[in-house]
Amino acid sequence: MYQHQHHHDHQRHMMGRRRHRFEGFPGDRQGGHGGPGGFGGEFRLKRMLRGQDLRLVVLLLIGEAPRHGYDLIKAMEEKSAEAYSPSPGVIYPALTYLEEAGFATAEMDGSKKVYAITDAGSAHLDENRAEAEAALETLVLVGKRAKVLRAQMAEREEAQDRDIPDVLPEVNEARRALKTAIASAVRGDEATQRRLAEILRRAAEDIGKSDIDI
């Protein structure tokens, strides 16, 4: 009776953990910086995959094949459709932990360390496989959601960026070139943005003083 109740409680606990992981996809408006442009869910995902979850995902991946740190970063990027890209400062401490715990071994391959799972690591992974696979599944689900949101954003941008009708092609070409230049300049530093604002003000004044009817 006690064992049955304990098993039932464990199942409810694991389901609760998985529900927690699957919340907060990019673009969700619950906490963080929601909305398609904010990708607040990615920030929450980065927090979720620290510590135990991250180490289990790493162990799961090196269990498939030996990998070095960069391979692991690229694998997680691919699984999540580039919605999640762990930094070396996150991956290598996880690998060091697994090596010191006896769950992974490292061999030099040129200038890089290649990590492989040990028998102890395989046993630890088997004990925690459900949790490891749930964490990896989170990467995949977030990636799928990110793809959908990116496509929706691209469609909205394309719909909002229609050419001006009944004008020479040169006008629309110049407008698109200006938009691209502005998008690049606004990512610059404060001085760059001030120069951009001054250029746009001068352009607006020149157009306003001309005989152009807009």
Short mmCIF file of C-alpha atoms in Angstrom, two decimals:
data_model
loop_
_atom_site.label_atom_id
_atom_site.label_comp_id
_atom_site.label_asym_id
_atom_site.label_seq_id
_atom_site.Cartn_x
_atom_site.Cartn_y
_atom_site.Cartn_z
CA MET A 1 0.00 0.00 0.00
CA TYR A 2 2.78 2.42 0.97
CA GLN A 3 4.79 1.60 -2.17
CA HIS A 4 1.74 2.14 -4.38
CA GLN A 5 1.06 5.54 -2.80
CA HIS A 6 4.73 6.49 -3.08
CA HIS A 7 4.72 5.58 -6.79
CA HIS A 8 1.54 7.61 -7.34
CA ASP A 9 3.03 10.63 -5.58
CA HIS A 10 6.21 10.32 -7.65
CA GLN A 11 4.19 10.28 -10.88
CA ARG A 12 2.31 13.43 -9.86
CA HIS A 13 5.62 15.09 -8.99
CA MET A 14 7.15 14.26 -12.39
CA MET A 15 4.04 15.45 -14.25
CA GLY A 16 4.17 18.71 -12.35
CA ARG A 17 7.86 19.17 -13.28
CA ARG A 18 7.10 18.54 -16.93
CA ARG A 19 4.19 20.98 -16.94
CA HIS A 20 6.53 23.54 -15.42
CA ARG A 21 9.10 22.92 -18.12
CA PHE A 22 6.62 23.24 -20.95
CA GLU A 23 5.33 26.60 -19.77
CA GLY A 24 6.87 29.83 -20.95
CA PHE A 25 7.49 29.29 -24.63
CA PRO A 26 8.92 32.17 -26.64
CA GLY A 27 6.17 34.69 -27.22
CA ASP A 28 3.98 33.67 -24.30
CA ARG A 29 2.78 36.68 -22.35
CA GLN A 30 3.08 35.19 -18.91
CA GLY A 31 6.05 36.75 -17.15
CA GLY A 32 9.42 37.63 -18.65
CA HIS A 33 9.47 39.68 -21.82
CA GLY A 34 6.51 38.07 -23.56
CA GLY A 35 5.28 38.61 -27.06
CA PRO A 36 6.78 37.45 -30.33
CA GLY A 37 9.49 40.09 -30.16
CA GLY A 38 10.39 39.47 -26.55
CA PHE A 39 11.03 35.71 -26.51
CA GLY A 40 10.63 35.80 -22.73
CA GLY A 41 10.23 32.02 -22.70
CA GLU A 42 13.82 31.63 -23.90
CA PHE A 43 15.06 33.49 -20.83
CA ARG A 44 13.07 31.14 -18.60
CA LEU A 45 14.36 28.15 -20.58
CA LYS A 46 17.95 29.20 -19.94
CA ARG A 47 17.23 29.28 -16.23
CA MET A 48 15.52 25.87 -16.33
CA LEU A 49 18.44 24.18 -18.07
CA ARG A 50 21.00 25.18 -15.52
CA GLY A 51 22.20 22.75 -12.90
CA GLN A 52 20.74 19.26 -12.85
CA ASP A 53 18.62 19.54 -16.01
CA LEU A 54 21.51 20.85 -18.07
CA ARG A 55 23.87 18.16 -16.80
CA LEU A 56 21.34 15.45 -17.63
CA VAL A 57 20.86 16.80 -21.15
CA VAL A 58 24.63 16.90 -21.63
CA LEU A 59 24.91 13.35 -20.32
CA LEU A 60 22.12 12.24 -22.66
CA LEU A 61 23.89 13.79 -25.65
CA ILE A 62 27.34 12.36 -24.91
CA GLY A 63 25.60 9.04 -24.30
CA GLU A 64 24.57 9.12 -27.97
CA ALA A 65 28.13 9.82 -29.12
CA PRO A 66 31.33 11.34 -27.69
CA ARG A 67 31.35 15.11 -28.14
CA HIS A 68 33.40 18.16 -27.31
CA GLY A 69 31.94 21.33 -25.85
CA TYR A 70 31.28 23.07 -29.17
CA ASP A 71 29.46 19.98 -30.47
CA LEU A 72 27.17 20.10 -27.43
CA ILE A 73 26.40 23.79 -27.97
CA LYS A 74 25.57 23.17 -31.63
CA ALA A 75 23.47 20.10 -30.76
CA MET A 76 21.33 22.13 -28.33
CA GLU A 77 20.99 24.92 -30.87
CA GLU A 78 19.80 22.43 -33.48
CA LYS A 79 17.39 20.71 -31.08
CA SER A 80 15.81 24.07 -30.19
CA ALA A 81 15.94 25.58 -33.71
CA GLU A 82 18.48 28.11 -32.33
CA ALA A 83 16.05 29.30 -29.65
CA TYR A 84 18.52 28.16 -26.98
CA SER A 85 22.29 28.47 -27.27
CA PRO A 86 24.16 27.71 -24.05
CA SER A 87 27.41 29.62 -23.62
CA PRO A 88 30.78 27.89 -23.07
CA GLY A 89 30.63 29.34 -19.54
CA VAL A 90 27.58 27.13 -18.93
CA ILE A 91 28.57 24.00 -20.86
CA TYR A 92 32.13 23.50 -19.62
CA PRO A 93 31.32 23.67 -15.88
CA ALA A 94 28.64 21.02 -16.53
CA LEU A 95 31.20 18.82 -18.30
CA THR A 96 33.72 19.34 -15.49
CA TYR A 97 31.08 18.30 -12.95
CA LEU A 98 30.25 15.14 -14.90
CA GLU A 99 33.93 14.26 -15.24
CA GLU A 100 34.64 14.80 -11.54
CA ALA A 101 31.56 12.76 -10.61
CA GLY A 102 32.87 9.88 -12.71
CA PHE A 103 29.97 10.10 -15.17
CA ALA A 104 32.15 11.17 -18.13
CA THR A 105 35.74 10.84 -19.29
CA ALA A 106 37.68 13.33 -21.38
CA GLU A 107 40.36 12.67 -23.99
CA MET A 108 42.34 15.23 -25.96
CA ASP A 109 41.60 15.42 -29.68
CA GLY A 110 44.09 17.95 -30.94
CA SER A 111 43.46 21.06 -28.88
CA LYS A 112 39.97 19.97 -27.80
CA LYS A 113 38.65 17.67 -25.10
CA VAL A 114 36.20 15.03 -26.26
CA TYR A 115 33.83 13.77 -23.58
CA ALA A 116 32.34 10.28 -23.46
CA ILE A 117 29.92 8.70 -21.02
CA THR A 118 31.18 6.12 -18.50
CA ASP A 119 29.43 3.04 -17.12
CA ALA A 120 28.63 5.05 -13.97
CA GLY A 121 27.28 7.84 -16.18
CA SER A 122 25.07 5.40 -18.07
CA ALA A 123 23.71 4.05 -14.80
CA HIS A 124 23.04 7.58 -13.52
CA LEU A 125 21.34 8.45 -16.80
CA ASP A 126 19.15 5.34 -16.63
CA GLU A 127 18.06 6.33 -13.13
CA ASN A 128 17.14 9.82 -14.34
CA ARG A 129 16.22 9.12 -17.96
CA ALA A 130 12.64 10.39 -17.72
CA GLU A 131 13.83 13.72 -16.36
CA ALA A 132 16.65 13.96 -18.92
CA GLU A 133 14.33 13.23 -21.84
CA ALA A 134 11.74 15.68 -20.54
CA ALA A 135 14.40 18.44 -20.42
CA LEU A 136 15.56 17.59 -23.95
CA GLU A 137 11.95 17.52 -25.15
CA THR A 138 11.58 21.06 -23.80
CA LEU A 139 14.33 22.20 -26.18
CA VAL A 140 12.55 20.57 -29.11
CA LEU A 141 9.14 22.03 -28.23
CA VAL A 142 10.53 25.52 -27.73
CA GLY A 143 12.30 25.23 -31.07
CA LYS A 144 9.08 24.29 -32.84
CA ARG A 145 7.23 27.17 -31.21
CA ALA A 146 10.06 29.57 -32.09
CA LYS A 147 9.85 28.54 -35.76
CA VAL A 148 6.13 29.26 -35.83
CA LEU A 149 6.60 32.65 -34.19
CA ARG A 150 9.41 33.62 -36.54
CA ALA A 151 7.25 32.72 -39.53
CA GLN A 152 4.36 34.77 -38.13
CA MET A 153 6.63 37.74 -37.51
CA ALA A 154 8.05 37.51 -41.04
CA GLU A 155 4.53 37.42 -42.49
CA ARG A 156 3.48 40.47 -40.45
CA GLU A 157 6.58 42.38 -41.44
CA GLU A 158 6.08 41.54 -45.10
CA ALA A 159 2.44 42.64 -44.91
CA GLN A 160 3.41 45.93 -43.26
CA ASP A 161 6.24 46.60 -45.70
CA ARG A 162 4.30 46.83 -48.93
CA ASP A 163 5.70 49.01 -51.69
CA ILE A 164 4.19 52.45 -52.27
CA PRO A 165 1.78 52.11 -55.21
CA ASP A 166 1.95 54.20 -58.39
CA VAL A 167 5.56 55.39 -57.96
CA LEU A 168 8.76 54.77 -59.88
CA PRO A 169 10.63 51.60 -58.85
CA GLU A 170 13.54 53.79 -57.74
CA VAL A 171 11.39 55.28 -54.97
CA ASN A 172 10.56 51.92 -53.43
CA GLU A 173 14.16 50.73 -53.85
CA ALA A 174 15.39 53.81 -51.99
CA ARG A 175 12.76 53.35 -49.27
CA ARG A 176 13.82 49.73 -48.71
CA ALA A 177 17.50 50.71 -48.66
CA LEU A 178 16.72 53.39 -46.06
CA LYS A 179 14.79 50.92 -43.92
CA THR A 180 17.67 48.42 -44.00
CA ALA A 181 20.19 51.13 -43.10
CA ILE A 182 18.05 52.33 -40.18
CA ALA A 183 17.63 48.78 -38.87
CA SER A 184 21.41 48.39 -38.86
CA ALA A 185 22.16 51.80 -37.34
CA VAL A 186 19.73 51.47 -34.42
CA ARG A 187 21.78 48.53 -33.17
CA GLY A 188 24.81 50.80 -32.85
CA ASP A 189 26.01 52.78 -29.87
CA GLU A 190 24.54 56.06 -28.63
CA ALA A 191 26.75 58.20 -30.89
CA THR A 192 25.71 56.17 -33.95
CA GLN A 193 22.03 56.56 -33.09
CA ARG A 194 22.42 60.33 -32.62
CA ARG A 195 24.03 60.62 -36.07
CA LEU A 196 21.18 58.55 -37.48
CA ALA A 197 18.57 60.86 -35.91
CA GLU A 198 20.33 63.94 -37.35
CA ILE A 199 20.52 62.41 -40.84
CA LEU A 200 16.82 61.52 -40.75
CA ARG A 201 15.89 65.01 -39.54
CA ARG A 202 17.87 66.60 -42.39
CA ALA A 203 16.28 64.22 -44.92
CA ALA A 204 12.79 65.07 -43.62
CA GLU A 205 13.55 68.81 -43.86
CA ASP A 206 14.91 68.46 -47.41
CA ILE A 207 11.83 66.49 -48.52
CA GLY A 208 9.53 69.02 -46.80
CA LYS A 209 11.22 71.97 -48.56
CA SER A 210 11.03 70.33 -51.99
CA ASP A 211 8.14 70.36 -54.42
CA ILE A 212 7.46 66.68 -53.81
CA ASP A 213 3.78 66.03 -53.13
CA ILE A 214 3.62 63.18 -50.58
#
